PDB file of C-alpha atoms in Angstrom:
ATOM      1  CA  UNK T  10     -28.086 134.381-141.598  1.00  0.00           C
ATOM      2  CA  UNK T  11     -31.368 133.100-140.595  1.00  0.00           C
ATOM      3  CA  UNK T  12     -34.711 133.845-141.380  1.00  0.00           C
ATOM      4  CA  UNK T  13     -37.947 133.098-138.386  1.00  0.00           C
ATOM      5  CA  UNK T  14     -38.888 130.039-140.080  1.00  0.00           C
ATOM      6  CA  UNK T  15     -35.036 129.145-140.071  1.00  0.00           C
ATOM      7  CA  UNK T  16     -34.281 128.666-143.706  1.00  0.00           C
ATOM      8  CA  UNK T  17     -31.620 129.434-144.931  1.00  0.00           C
ATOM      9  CA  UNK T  18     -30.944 132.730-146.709  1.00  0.00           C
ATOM     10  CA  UNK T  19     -28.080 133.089-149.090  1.00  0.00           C
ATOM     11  CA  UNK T  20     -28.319 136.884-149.567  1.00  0.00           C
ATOM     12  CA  UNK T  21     -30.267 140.081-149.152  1.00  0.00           C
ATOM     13  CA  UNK T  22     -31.179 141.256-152.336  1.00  0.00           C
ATOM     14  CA  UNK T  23     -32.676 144.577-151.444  1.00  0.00           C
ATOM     15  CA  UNK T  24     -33.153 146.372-147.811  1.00  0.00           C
ATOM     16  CA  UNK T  25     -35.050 149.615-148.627  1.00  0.00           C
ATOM     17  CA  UNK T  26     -35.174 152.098-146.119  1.00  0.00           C
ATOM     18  CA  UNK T  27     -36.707 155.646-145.111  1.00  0.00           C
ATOM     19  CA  UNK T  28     -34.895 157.310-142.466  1.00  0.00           C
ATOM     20  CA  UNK T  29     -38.195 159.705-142.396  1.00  0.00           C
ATOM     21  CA  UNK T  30     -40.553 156.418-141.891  1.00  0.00           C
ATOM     22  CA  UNK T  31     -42.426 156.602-138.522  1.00  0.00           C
ATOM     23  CA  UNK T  32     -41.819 153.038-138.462  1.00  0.00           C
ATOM     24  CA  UNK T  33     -38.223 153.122-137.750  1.00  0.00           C
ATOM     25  CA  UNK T  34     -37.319 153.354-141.107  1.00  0.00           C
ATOM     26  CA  UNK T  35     -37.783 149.999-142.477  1.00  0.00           C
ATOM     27  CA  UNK T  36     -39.725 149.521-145.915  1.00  0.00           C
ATOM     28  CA  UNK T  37     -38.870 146.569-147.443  1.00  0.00           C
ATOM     29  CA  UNK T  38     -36.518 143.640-147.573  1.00  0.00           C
ATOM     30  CA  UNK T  39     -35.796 141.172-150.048  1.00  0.00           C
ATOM     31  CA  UNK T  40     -33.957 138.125-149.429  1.00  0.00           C
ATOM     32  CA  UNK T  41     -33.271 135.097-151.725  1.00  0.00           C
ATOM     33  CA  UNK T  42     -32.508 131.685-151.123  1.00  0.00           C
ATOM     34  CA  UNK T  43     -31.583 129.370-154.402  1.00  0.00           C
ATOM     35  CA  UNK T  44     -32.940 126.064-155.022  1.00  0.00           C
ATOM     36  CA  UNK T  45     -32.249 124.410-157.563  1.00  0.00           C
ATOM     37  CA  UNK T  46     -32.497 126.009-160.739  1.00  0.00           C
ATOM     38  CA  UNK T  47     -34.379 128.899-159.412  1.00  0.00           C
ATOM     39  CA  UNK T  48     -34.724 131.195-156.537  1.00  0.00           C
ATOM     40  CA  UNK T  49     -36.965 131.909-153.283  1.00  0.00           C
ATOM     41  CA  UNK T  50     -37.100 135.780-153.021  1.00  0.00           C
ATOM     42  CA  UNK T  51     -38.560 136.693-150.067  1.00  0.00           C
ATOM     43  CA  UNK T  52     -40.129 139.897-149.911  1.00  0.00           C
ATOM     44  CA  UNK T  53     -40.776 141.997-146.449  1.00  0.00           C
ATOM     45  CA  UNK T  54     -42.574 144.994-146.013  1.00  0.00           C
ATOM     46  CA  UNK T  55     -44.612 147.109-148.547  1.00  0.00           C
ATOM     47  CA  UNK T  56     -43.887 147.415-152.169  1.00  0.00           C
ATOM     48  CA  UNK T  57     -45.357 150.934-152.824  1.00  0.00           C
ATOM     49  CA  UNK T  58     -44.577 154.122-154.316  1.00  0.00           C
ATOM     50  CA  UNK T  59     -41.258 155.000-152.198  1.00  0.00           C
ATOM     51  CA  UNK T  60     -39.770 151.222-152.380  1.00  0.00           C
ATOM     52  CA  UNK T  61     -41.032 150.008-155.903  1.00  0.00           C
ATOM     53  CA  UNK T  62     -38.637 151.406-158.094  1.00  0.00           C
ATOM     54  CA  UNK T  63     -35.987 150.022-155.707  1.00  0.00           C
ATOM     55  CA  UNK T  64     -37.995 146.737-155.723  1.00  0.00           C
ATOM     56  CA  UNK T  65     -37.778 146.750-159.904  1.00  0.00           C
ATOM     57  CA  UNK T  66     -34.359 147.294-159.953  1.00  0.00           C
ATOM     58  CA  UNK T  67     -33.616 143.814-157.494  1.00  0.00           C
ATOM     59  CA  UNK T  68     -36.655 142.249-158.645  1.00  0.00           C
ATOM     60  CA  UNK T  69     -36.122 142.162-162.866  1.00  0.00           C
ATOM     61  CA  UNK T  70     -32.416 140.858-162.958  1.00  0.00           C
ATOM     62  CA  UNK T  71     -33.494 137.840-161.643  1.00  0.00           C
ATOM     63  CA  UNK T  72     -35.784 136.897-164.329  1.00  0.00           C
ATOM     64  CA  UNK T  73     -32.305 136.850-166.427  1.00  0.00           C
ATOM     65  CA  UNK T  74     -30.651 135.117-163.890  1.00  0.00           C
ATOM     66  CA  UNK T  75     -33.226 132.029-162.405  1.00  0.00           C
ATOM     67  CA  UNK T  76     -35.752 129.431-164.429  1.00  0.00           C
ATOM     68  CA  UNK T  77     -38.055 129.364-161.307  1.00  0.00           C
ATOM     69  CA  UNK T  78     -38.832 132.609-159.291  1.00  0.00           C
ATOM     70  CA  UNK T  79     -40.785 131.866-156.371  1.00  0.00           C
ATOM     71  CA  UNK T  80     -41.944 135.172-154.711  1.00  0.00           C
ATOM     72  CA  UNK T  81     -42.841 134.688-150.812  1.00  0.00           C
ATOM     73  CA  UNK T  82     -45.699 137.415-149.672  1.00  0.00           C
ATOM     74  CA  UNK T  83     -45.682 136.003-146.273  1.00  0.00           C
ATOM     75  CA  UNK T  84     -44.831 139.476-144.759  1.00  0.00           C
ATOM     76  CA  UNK T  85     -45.663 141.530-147.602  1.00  0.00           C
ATOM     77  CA  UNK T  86     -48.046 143.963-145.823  1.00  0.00           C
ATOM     78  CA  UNK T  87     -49.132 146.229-148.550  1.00  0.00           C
ATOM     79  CA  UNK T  88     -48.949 146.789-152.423  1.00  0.00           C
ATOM     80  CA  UNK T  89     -49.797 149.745-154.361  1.00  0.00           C
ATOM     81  CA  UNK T  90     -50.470 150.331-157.587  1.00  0.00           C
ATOM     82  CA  UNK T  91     -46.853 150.608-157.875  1.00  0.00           C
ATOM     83  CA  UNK T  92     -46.102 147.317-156.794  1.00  0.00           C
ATOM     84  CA  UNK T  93     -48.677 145.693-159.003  1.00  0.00           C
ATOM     85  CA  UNK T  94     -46.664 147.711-162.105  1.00  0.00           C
ATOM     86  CA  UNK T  95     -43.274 145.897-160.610  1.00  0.00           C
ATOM     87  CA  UNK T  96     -44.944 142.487-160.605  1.00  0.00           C
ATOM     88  CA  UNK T  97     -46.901 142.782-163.736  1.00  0.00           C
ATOM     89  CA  UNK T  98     -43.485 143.827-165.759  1.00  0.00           C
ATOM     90  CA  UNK T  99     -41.318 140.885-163.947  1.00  0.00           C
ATOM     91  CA  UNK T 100     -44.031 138.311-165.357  1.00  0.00           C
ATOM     92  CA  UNK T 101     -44.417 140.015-168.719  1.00  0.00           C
ATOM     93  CA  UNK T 102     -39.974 139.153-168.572  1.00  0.00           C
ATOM     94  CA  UNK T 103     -40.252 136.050-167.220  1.00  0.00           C
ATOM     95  CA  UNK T 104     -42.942 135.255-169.879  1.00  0.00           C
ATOM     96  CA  UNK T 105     -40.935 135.934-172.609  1.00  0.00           C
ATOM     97  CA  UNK T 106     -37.908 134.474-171.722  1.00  0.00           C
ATOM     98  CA  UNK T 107     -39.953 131.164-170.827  1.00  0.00           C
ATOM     99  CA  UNK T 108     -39.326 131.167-166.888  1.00  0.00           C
ATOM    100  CA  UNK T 109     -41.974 130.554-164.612  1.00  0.00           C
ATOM    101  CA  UNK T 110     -42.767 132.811-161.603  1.00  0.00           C
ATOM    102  CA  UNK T 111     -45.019 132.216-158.718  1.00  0.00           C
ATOM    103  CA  UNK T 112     -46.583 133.804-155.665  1.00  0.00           C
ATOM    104  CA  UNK T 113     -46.926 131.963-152.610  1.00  0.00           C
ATOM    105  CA  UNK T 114     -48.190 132.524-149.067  1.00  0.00           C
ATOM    106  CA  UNK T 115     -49.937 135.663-150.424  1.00  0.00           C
ATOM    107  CA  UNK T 116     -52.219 137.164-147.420  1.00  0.00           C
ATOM    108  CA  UNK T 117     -55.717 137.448-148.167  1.00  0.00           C
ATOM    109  CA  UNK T 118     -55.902 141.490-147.603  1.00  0.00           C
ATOM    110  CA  UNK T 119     -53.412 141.253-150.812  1.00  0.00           C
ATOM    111  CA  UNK T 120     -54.925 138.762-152.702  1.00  0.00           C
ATOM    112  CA  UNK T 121     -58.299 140.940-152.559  1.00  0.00           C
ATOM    113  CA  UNK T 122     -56.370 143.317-154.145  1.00  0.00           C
ATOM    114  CA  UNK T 123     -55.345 141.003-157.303  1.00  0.00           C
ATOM    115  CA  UNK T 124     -58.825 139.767-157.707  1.00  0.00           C
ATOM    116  CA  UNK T 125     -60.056 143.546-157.587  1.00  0.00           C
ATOM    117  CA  UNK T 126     -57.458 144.551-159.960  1.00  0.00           C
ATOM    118  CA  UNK T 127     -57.159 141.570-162.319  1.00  0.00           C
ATOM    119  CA  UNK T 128     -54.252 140.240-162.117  1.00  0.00           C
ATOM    120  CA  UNK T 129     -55.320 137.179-159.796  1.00  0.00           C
ATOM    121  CA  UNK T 130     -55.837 136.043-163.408  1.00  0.00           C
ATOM    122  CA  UNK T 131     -52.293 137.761-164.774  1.00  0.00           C
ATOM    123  CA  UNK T 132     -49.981 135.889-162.217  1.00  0.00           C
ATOM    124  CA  UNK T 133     -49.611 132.150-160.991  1.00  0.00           C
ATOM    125  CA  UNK T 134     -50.417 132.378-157.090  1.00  0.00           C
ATOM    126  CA  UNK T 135     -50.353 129.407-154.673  1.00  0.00           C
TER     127      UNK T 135
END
């Protein structure tokens, strides 16, 4: 399986969907790709009330799992308050277990919303 920019994904973590969605039903997608000692998840979609406990439940295990979680926003199109709660727990885990987790190609529309919020200050973003 290929991704647009043609890495190459090992697996799809998470595919979230709402058959009721006026967008044909997709929400979000998560796909990882390992490297290394740690893990490219990239995340597709929103992460927002309907998909963020979905989200959590892919999301924290690999805290357990990876030294190095790299989370692509690239086409994350939305997070909620939700979503911020799902990210803020899986760097309070990675914290404590002495992993390091980053955010990368995070859109600015999003990052407005970390600054707003905070946690531009809580979370390591490239």
């Amino acid at each position: 399986m290929t991704i647009e920019d043609s890495r190459s994904v090992d697996s799809i973590v998470c595919n979230i969907t709402n058959p009721d969605d006026e967008q044909g039903g997709m929400r979000m997608t998560v796909k990882l790709m390992k490297q290394g000692e740690g893990v490219v998840l990239f995340l597709e979609g929103r992460i927002d009330t309907m998909t963020a406990p979905e989200a959590q439940e892919a999301l924290l295990p690999m805290a357990d799992e990876y030294e190095n979680l790299t989370l692509d926003f690239d086409k994350v199109s939305f997070v909620s308050s939700a979503g911020l709660r799902v990210l803020l727990m899986l760097q309070k885990k990675c914290n404590a277990q002495g992993r390091e987790m980053k955010l990368v190609h995070v859109k600015q529309s999003i990052m407005e919303v970390f600054d707003m919020t905070g946690f531009s200050g809580m979370l390591h973003i490239e």
